[in-house]
PDB file of C-alpha atoms in Angstrom:
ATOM      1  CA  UNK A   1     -45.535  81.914 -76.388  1.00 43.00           C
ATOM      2  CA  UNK A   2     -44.130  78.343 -76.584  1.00 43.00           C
ATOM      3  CA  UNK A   3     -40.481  77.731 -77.693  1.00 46.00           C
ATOM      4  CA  UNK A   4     -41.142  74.658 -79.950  1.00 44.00           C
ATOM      5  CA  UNK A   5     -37.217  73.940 -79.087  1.00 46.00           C
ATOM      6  CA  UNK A   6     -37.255  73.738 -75.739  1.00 46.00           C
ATOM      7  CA  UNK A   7     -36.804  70.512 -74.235  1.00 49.00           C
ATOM      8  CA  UNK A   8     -39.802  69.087 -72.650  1.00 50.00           C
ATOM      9  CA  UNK A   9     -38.557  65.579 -72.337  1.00 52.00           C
ATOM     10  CA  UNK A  10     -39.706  63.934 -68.931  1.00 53.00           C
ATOM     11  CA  UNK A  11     -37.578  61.430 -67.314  1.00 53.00           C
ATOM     12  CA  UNK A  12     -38.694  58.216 -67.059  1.00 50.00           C
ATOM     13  CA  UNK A  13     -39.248  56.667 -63.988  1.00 51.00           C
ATOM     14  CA  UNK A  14     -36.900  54.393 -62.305  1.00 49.00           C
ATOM     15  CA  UNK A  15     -37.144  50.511 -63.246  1.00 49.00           C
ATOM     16  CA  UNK A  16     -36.954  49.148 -59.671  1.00 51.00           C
ATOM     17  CA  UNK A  17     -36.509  45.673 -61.262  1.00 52.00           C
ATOM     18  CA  UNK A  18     -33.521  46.996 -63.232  1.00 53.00           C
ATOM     19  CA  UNK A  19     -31.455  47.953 -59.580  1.00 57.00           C
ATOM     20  CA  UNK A  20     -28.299  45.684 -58.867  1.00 65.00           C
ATOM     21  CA  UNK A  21     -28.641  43.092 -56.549  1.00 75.00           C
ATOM     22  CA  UNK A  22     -25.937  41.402 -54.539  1.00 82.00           C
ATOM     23  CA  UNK A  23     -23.647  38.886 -56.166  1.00 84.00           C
ATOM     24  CA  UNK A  24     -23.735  36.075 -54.012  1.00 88.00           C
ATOM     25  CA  UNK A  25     -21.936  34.291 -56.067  1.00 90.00           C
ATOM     26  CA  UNK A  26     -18.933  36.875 -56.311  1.00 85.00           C
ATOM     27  CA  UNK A  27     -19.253  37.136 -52.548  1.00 87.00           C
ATOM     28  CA  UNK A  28     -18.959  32.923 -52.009  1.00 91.00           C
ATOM     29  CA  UNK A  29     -15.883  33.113 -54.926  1.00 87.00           C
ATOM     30  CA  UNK A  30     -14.452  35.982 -52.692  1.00 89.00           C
ATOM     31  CA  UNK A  31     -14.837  34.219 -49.350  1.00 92.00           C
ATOM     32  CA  UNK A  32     -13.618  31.169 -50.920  1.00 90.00           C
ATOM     33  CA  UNK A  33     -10.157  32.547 -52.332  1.00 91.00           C
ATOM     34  CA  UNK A  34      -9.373  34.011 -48.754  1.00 92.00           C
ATOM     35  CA  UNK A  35     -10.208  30.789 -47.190  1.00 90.00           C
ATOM     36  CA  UNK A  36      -7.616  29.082 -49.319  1.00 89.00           C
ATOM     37  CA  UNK A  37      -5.116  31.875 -49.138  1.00 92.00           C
ATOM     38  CA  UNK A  38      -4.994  31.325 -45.211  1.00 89.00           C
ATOM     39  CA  UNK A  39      -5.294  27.665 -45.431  1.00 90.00           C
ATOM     40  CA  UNK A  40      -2.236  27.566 -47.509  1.00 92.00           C
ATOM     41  CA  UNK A  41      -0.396  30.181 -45.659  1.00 92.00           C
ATOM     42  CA  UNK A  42      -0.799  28.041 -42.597  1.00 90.00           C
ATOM     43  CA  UNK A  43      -0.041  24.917 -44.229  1.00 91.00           C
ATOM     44  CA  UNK A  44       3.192  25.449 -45.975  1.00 92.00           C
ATOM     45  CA  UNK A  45       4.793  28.707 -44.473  1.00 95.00           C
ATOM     46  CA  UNK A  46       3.648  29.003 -40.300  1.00 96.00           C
ATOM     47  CA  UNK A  47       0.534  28.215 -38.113  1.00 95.00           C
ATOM     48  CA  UNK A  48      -0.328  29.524 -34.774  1.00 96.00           C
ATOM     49  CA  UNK A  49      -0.120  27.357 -31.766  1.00 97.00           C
ATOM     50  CA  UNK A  50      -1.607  26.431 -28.567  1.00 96.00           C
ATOM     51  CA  UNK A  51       0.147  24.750 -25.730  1.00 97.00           C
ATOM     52  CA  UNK A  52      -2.342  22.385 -24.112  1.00 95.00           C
ATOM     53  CA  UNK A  53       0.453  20.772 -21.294  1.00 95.00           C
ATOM     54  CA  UNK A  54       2.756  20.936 -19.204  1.00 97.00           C
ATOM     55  CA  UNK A  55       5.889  18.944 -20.858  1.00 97.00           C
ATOM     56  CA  UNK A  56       7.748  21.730 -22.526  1.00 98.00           C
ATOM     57  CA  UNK A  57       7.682  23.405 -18.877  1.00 98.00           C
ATOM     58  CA  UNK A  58      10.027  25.802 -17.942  1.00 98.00           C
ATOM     59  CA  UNK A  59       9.762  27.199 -21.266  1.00 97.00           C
ATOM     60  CA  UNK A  60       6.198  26.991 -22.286  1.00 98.00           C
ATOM     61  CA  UNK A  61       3.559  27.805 -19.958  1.00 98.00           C
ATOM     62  CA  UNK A  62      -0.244  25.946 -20.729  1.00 98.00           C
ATOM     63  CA  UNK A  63      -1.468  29.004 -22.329  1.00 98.00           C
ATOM     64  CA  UNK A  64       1.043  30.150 -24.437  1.00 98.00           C
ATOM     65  CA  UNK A  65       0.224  30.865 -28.172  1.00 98.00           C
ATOM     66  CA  UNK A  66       2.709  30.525 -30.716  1.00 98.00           C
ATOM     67  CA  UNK A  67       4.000  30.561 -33.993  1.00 98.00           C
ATOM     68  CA  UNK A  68       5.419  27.457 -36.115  1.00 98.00           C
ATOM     69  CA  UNK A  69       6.868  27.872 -39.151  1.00 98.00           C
ATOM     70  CA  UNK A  70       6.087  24.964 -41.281  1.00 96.00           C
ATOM     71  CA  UNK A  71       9.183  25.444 -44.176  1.00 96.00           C
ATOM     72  CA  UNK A  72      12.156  24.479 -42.025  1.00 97.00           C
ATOM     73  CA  UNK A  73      12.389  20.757 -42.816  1.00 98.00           C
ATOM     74  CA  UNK A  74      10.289  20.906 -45.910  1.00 97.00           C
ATOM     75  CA  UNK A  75       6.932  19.682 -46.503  1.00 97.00           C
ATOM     76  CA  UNK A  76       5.522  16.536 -45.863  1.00 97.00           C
ATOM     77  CA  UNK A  77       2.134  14.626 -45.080  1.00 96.00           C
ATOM     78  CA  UNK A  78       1.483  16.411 -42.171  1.00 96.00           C
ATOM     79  CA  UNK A  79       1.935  19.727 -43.167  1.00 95.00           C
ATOM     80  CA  UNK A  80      -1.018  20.889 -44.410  1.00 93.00           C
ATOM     81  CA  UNK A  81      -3.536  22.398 -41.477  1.00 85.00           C
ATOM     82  CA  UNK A  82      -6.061  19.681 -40.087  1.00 87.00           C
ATOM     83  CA  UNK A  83      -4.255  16.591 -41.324  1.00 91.00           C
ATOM     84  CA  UNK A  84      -6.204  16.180 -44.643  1.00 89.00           C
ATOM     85  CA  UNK A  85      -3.852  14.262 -46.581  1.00 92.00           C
ATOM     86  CA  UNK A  86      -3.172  10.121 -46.475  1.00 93.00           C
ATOM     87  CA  UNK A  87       0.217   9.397 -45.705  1.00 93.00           C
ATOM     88  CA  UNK A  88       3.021   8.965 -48.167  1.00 94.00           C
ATOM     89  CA  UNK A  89       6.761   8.838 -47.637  1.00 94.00           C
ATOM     90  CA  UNK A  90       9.597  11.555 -48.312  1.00 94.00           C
ATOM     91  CA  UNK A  91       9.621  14.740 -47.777  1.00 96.00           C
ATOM     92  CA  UNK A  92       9.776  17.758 -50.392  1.00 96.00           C
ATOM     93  CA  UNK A  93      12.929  20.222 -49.914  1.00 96.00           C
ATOM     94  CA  UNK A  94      13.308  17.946 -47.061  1.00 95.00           C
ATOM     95  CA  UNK A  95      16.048  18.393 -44.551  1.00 96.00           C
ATOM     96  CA  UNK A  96      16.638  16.871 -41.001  1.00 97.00           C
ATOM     97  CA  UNK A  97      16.215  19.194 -37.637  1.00 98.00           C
ATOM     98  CA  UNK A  98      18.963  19.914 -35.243  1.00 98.00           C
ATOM     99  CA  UNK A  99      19.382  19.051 -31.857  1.00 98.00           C
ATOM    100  CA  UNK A 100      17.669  21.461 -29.968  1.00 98.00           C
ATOM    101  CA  UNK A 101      15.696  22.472 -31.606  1.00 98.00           C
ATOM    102  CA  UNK A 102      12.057  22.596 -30.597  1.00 98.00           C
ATOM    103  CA  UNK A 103       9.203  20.946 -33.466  1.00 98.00           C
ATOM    104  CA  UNK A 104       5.776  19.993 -34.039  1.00 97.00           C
ATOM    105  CA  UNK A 105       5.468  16.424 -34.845  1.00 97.00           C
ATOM    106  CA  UNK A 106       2.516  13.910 -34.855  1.00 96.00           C
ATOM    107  CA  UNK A 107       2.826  10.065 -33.030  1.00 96.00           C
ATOM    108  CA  UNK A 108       2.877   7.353 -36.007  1.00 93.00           C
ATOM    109  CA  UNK A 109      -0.602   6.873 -37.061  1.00 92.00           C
ATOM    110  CA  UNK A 110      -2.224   9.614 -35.121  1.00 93.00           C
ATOM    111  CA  UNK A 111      -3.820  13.100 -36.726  1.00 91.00           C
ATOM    112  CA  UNK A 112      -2.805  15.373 -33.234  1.00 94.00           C
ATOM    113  CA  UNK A 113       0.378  17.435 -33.003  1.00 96.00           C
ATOM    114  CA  UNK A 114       2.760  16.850 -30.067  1.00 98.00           C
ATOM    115  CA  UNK A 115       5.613  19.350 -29.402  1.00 98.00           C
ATOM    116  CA  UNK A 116       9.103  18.836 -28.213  1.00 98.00           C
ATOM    117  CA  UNK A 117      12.459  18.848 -28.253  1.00 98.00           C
ATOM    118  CA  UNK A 118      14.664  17.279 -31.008  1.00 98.00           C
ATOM    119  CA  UNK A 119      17.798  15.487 -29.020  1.00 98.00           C
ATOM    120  CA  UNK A 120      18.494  12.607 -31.318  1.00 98.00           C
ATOM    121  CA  UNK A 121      18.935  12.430 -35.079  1.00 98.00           C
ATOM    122  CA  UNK A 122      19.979   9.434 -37.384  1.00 98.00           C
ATOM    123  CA  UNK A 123      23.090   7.343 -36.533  1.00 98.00           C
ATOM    124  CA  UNK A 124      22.815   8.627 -33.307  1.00 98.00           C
ATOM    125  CA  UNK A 125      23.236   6.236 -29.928  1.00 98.00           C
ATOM    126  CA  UNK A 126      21.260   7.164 -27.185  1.00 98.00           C
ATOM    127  CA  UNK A 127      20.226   5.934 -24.005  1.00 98.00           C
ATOM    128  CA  UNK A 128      19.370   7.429 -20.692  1.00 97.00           C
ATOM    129  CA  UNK A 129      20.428   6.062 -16.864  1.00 96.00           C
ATOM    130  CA  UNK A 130      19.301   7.990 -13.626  1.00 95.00           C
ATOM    131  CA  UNK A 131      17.889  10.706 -15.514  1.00 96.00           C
ATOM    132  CA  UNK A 132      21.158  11.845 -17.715  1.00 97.00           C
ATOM    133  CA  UNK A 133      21.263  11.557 -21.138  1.00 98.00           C
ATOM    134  CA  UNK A 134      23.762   9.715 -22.834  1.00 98.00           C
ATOM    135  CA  UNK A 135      24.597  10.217 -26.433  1.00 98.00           C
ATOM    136  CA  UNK A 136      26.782   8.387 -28.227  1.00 98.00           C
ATOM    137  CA  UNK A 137      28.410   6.949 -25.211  1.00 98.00           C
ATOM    138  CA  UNK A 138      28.776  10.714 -23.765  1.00 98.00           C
ATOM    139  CA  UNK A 139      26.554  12.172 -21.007  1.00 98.00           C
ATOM    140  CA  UNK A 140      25.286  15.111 -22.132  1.00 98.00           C
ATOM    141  CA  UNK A 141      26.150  18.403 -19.928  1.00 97.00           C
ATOM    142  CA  UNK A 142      24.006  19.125 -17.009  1.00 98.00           C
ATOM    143  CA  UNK A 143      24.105  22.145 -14.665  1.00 98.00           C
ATOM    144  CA  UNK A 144      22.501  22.679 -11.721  1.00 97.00           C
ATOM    145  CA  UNK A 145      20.613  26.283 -11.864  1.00 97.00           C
ATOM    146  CA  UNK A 146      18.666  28.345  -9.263  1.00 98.00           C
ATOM    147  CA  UNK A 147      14.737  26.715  -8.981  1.00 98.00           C
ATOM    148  CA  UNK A 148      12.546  28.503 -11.193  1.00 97.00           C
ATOM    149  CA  UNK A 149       9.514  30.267  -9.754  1.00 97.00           C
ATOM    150  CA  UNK A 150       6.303  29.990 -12.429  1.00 98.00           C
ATOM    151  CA  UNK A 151       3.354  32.049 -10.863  1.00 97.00           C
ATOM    152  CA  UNK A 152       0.460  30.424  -9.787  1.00 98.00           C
ATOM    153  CA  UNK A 153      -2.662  30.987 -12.292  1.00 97.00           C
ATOM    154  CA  UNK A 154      -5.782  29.370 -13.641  1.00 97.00           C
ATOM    155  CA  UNK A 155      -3.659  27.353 -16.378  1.00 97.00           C
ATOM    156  CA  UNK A 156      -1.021  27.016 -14.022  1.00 97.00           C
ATOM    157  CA  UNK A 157      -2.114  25.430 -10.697  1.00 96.00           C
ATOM    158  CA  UNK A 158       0.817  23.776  -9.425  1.00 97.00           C
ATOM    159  CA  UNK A 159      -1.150  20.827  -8.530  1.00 94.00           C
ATOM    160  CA  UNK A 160       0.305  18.096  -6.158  1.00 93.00           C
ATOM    161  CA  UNK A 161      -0.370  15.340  -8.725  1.00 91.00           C
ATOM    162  CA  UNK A 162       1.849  16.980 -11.129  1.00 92.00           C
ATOM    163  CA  UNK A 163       4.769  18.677  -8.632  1.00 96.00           C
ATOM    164  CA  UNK A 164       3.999  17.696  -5.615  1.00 94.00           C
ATOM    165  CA  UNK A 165       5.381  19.940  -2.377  1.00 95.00           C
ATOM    166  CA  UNK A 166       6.218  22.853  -4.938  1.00 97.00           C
ATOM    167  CA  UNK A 167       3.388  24.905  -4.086  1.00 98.00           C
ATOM    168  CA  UNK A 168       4.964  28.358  -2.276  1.00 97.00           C
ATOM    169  CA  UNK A 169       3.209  31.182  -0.873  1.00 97.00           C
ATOM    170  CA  UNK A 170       4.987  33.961   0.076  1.00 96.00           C
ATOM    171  CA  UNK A 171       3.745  36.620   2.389  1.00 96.00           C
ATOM    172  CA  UNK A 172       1.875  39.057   0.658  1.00 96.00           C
ATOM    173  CA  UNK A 173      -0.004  35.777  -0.362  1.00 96.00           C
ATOM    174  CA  UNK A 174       1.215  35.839  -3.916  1.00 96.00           C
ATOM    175  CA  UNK A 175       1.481  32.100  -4.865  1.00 98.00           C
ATOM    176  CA  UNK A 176       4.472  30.658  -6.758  1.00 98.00           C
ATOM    177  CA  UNK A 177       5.286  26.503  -8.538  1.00 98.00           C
ATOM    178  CA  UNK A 178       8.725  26.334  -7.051  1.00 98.00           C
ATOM    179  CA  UNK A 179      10.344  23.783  -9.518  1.00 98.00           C
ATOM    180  CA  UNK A 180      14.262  22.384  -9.804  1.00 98.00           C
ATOM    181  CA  UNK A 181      15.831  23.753 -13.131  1.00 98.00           C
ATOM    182  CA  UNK A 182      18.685  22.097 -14.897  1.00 98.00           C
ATOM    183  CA  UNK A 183      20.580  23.266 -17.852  1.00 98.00           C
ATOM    184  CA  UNK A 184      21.546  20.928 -20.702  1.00 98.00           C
ATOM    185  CA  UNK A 185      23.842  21.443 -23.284  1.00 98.00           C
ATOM    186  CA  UNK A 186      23.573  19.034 -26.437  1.00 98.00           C
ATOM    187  CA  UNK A 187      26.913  17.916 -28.309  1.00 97.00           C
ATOM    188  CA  UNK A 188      26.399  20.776 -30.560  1.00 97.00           C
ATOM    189  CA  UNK A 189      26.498  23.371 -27.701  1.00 97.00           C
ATOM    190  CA  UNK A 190      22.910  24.355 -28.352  1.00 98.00           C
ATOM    191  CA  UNK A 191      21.600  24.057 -24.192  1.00 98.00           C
ATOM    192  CA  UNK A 192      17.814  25.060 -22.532  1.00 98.00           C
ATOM    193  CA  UNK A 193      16.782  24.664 -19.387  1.00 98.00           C
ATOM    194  CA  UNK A 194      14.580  21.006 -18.401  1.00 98.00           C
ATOM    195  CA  UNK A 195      12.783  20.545 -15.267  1.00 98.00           C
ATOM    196  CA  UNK A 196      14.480  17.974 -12.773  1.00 95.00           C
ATOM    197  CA  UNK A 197      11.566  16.420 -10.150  1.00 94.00           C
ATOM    198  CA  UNK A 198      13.656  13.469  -9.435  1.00 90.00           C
ATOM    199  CA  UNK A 199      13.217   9.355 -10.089  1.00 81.00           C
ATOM    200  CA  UNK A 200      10.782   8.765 -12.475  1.00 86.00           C
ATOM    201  CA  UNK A 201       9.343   6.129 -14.897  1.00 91.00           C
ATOM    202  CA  UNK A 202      11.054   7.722 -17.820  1.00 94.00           C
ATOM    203  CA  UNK A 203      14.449   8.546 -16.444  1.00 96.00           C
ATOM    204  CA  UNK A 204      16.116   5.153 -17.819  1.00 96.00           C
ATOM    205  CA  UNK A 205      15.690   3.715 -21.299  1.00 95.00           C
ATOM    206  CA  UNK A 206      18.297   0.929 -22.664  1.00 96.00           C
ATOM    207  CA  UNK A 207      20.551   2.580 -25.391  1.00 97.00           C
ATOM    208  CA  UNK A 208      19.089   2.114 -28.784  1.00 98.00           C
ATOM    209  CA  UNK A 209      20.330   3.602 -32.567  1.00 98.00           C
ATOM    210  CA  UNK A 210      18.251   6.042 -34.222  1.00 98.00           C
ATOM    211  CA  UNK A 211      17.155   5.021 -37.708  1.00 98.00           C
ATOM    212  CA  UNK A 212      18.214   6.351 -40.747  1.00 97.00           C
ATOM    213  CA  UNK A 213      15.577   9.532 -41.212  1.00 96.00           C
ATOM    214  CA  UNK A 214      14.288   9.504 -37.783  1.00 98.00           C
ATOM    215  CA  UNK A 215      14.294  11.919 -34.859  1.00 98.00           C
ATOM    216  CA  UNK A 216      14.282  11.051 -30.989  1.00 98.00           C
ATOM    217  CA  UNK A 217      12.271  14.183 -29.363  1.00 98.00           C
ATOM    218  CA  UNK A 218      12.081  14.435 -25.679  1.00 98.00           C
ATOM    219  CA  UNK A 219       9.793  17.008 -23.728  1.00 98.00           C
ATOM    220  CA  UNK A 220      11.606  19.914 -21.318  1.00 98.00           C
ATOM    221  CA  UNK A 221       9.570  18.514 -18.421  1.00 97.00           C
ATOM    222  CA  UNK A 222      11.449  15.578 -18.344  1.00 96.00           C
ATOM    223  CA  UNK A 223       9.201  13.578 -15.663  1.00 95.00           C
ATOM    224  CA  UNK A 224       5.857  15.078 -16.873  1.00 95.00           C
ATOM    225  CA  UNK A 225       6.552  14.585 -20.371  1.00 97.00           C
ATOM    226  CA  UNK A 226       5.349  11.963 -22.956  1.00 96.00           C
ATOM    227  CA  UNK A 227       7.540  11.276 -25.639  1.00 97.00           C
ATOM    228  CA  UNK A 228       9.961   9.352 -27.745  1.00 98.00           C
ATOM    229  CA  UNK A 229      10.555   7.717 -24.327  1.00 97.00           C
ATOM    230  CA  UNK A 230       6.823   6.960 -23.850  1.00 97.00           C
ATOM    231  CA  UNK A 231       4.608   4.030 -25.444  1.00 96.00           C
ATOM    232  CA  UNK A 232       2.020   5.236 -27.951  1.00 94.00           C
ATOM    233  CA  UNK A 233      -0.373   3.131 -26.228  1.00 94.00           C
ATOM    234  CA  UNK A 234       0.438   5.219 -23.116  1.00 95.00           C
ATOM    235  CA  UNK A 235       0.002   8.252 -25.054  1.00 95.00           C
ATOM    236  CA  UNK A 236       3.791   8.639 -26.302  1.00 97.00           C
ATOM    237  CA  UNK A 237       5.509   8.558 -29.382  1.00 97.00           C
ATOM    238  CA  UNK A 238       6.580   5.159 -28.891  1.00 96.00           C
ATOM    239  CA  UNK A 239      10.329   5.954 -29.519  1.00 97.00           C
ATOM    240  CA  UNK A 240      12.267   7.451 -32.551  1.00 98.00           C
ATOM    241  CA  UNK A 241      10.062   9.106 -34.649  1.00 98.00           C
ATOM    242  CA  UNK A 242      10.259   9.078 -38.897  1.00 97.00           C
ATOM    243  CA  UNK A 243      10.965  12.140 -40.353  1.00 96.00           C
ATOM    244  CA  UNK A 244       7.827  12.923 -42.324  1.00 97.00           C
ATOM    245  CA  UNK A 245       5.766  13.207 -39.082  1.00 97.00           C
ATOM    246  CA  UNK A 246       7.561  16.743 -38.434  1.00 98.00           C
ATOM    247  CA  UNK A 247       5.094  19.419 -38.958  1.00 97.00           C
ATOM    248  CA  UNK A 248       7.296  22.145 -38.408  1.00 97.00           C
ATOM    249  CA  UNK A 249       9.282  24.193 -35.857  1.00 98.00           C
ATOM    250  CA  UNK A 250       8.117  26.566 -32.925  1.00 98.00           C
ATOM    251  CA  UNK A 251      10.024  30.044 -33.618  1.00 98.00           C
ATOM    252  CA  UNK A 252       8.820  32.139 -30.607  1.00 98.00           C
ATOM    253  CA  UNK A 253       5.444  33.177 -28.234  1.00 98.00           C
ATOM    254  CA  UNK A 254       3.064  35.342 -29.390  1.00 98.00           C
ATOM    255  CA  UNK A 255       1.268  35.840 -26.299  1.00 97.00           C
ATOM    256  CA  UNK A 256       0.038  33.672 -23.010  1.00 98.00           C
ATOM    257  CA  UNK A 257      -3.233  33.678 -21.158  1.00 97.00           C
ATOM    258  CA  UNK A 258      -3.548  32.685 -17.630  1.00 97.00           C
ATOM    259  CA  UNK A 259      -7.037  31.296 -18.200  1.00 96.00           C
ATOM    260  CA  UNK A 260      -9.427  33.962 -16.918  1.00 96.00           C
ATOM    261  CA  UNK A 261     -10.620  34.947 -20.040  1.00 93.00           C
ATOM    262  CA  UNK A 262     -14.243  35.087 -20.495  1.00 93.00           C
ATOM    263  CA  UNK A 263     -15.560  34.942 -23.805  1.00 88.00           C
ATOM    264  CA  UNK A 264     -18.002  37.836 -23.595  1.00 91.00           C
ATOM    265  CA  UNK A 265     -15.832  39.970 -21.321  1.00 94.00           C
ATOM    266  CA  UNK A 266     -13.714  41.887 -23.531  1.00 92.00           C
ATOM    267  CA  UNK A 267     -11.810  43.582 -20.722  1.00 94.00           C
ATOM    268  CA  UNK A 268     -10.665  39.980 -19.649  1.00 94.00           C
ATOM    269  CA  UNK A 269      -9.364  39.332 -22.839  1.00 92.00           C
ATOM    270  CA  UNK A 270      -6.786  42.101 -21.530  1.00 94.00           C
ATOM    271  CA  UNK A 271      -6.255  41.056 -17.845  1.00 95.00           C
ATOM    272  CA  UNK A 272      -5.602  37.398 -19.039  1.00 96.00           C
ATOM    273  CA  UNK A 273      -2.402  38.438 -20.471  1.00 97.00           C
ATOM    274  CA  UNK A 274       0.525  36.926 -19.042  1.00 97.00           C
ATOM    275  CA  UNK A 275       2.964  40.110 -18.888  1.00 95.00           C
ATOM    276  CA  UNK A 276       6.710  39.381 -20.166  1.00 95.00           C
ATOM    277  CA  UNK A 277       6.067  36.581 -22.120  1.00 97.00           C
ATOM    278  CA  UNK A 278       5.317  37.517 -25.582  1.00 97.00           C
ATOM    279  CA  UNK A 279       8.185  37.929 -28.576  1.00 97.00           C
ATOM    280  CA  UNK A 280      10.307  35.192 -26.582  1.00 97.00           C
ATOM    281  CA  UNK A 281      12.409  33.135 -28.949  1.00 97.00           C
ATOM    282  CA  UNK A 282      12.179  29.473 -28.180  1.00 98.00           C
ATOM    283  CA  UNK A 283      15.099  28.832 -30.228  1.00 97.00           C
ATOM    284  CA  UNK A 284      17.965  26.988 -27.881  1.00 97.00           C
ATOM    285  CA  UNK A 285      21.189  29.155 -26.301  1.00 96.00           C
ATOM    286  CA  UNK A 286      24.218  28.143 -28.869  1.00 92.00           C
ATOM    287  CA  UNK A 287      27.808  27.891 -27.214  1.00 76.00           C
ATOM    288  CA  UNK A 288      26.338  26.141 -24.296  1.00 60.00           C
ATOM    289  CA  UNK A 289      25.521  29.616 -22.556  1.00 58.00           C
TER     290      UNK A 289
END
């Protein structure tokens, strides 16, 4: 016998048309917000970078990555990632570098970051004879220090066109750039080591004044380096350089690859590594240590 309460009810079949479909446009919104999040994290608080040459030598390798943090001197023009914006003058929350201290900056009229080393700032007098600086009518320190020894690797060869005769091999065939090191310390007592090869095109300039908000920037490699010193035509900076073309300041390595990677050799990606290099500071010694 029936129970005329029972339920009987049969479900009703699934509406296939009715099932949720991606939201491709919550998806693009998504993507979109994180794109922006890191472009504005890199363009107004700190970037990574690469070092493509050999002018900040001894103390960065071709290789090394970085990071730059882009809030020291304020923001300017070139701050945000890829160069987007026109120029205009100024800075905001602007403030001038000190000497020594190692910054991103772009030649005038150019969309490419250069690094170096701030040694000039406005007001100052500077000039350079026989491969001593000279600032404000005082030659700035220099010591003589024990050669430095930079392996030999894939991004650094030690080629003769760049040091020539500083190729050594020792005898377990282990190959070393054997290159003269000397130590400067600025009037502030901030000092880092440069790289000394000897006469060179760029060793004498005739004294000039910096200009109110501009920086004179040199590179470490002092005869391998093309800077303030340096003609933009020849690829320079074609001396002192205004202040709004700072992009930021190098704070320390990440990590350094000798070149060897291959892309679709993850294992490489490993044996690459440069060991001892990353978490250095590239800040400058203070007290003139």
């Amino acid at each position: 016998m029936s129970d005329s309460n029972s339920d009987t009810t049969t479900p009703a079949p699934t509406d296939r048309k009715g099932k949720k479909g991606t939201d491709w446009w919550g998806e693009i919104k998504g993507i979109f917000w994180l794109v922006l999040a890191v472009f504005t994290f890199h363009s107004f608080v700190a970037k990574p970078f690469y070092i493509p040459s050999e002018s900040m030598m001894p103390g960065l390798l071709v290789g090394d990555r970085l990071v730059v943090s882009k809030y020291p001197y304020g923001w300017s023009f070139v701050s945000p990632t890829f160069h987007l914006l026109p120029y205009f003058p100024g800075r905001l929350f602007g403030r001038l570098p000190e000497r020594g201290d190692v910054v991103i900056i772009s030649p005038p009229g150019e969309r490419v970051d250069y690094i170096k080393r701030v040694v000039g700032l406005p007001g100052d007098r500077l000039e350079m004879r026989g491969g001593t600086l000279i600032i404000n009518g005082v030659p700035v320190k220099r010591t003589r220090r024990t050669d430095a020894m930079i392996p030999v690797d894939t991004n650094a060869p030690c080629s003769d066109i760049q040091f020539p005769g500083r190729l050594v091999t020792q005898p377990d065939g282990k190959q070393f750039c054997r290159l003269p090191i000397v130590r400067e310390t600025l009037p502030n007592g901030r000092s880092y080591d440069t790289i000394d090869l000897g006469d060179g095109p760029t060793d004498n300039f005739a004294a000039l004044t910096i200009p109110r908000d501009n920086v004179f920037v040199m590179g470490d490699n002092r005869d391998r380096s093309a800077d303030s010193r340096v003609s933009i035509a020849d690829m320079g900076l074609g001396g002192p350089v205004p202040w709004e073309n700072l992009g930021g300041r190098a704070e320390f390595i990440t990590f350094s690859l000798d070149g060897d990677t291959v892309l679709f050799n993850p294992i490489s990606w490993i044996t690459s590594l440069r060991s001892g290099r990353a978490g250095t500071s590239l800040h400058p010694d203070e007290g003139g240590k």
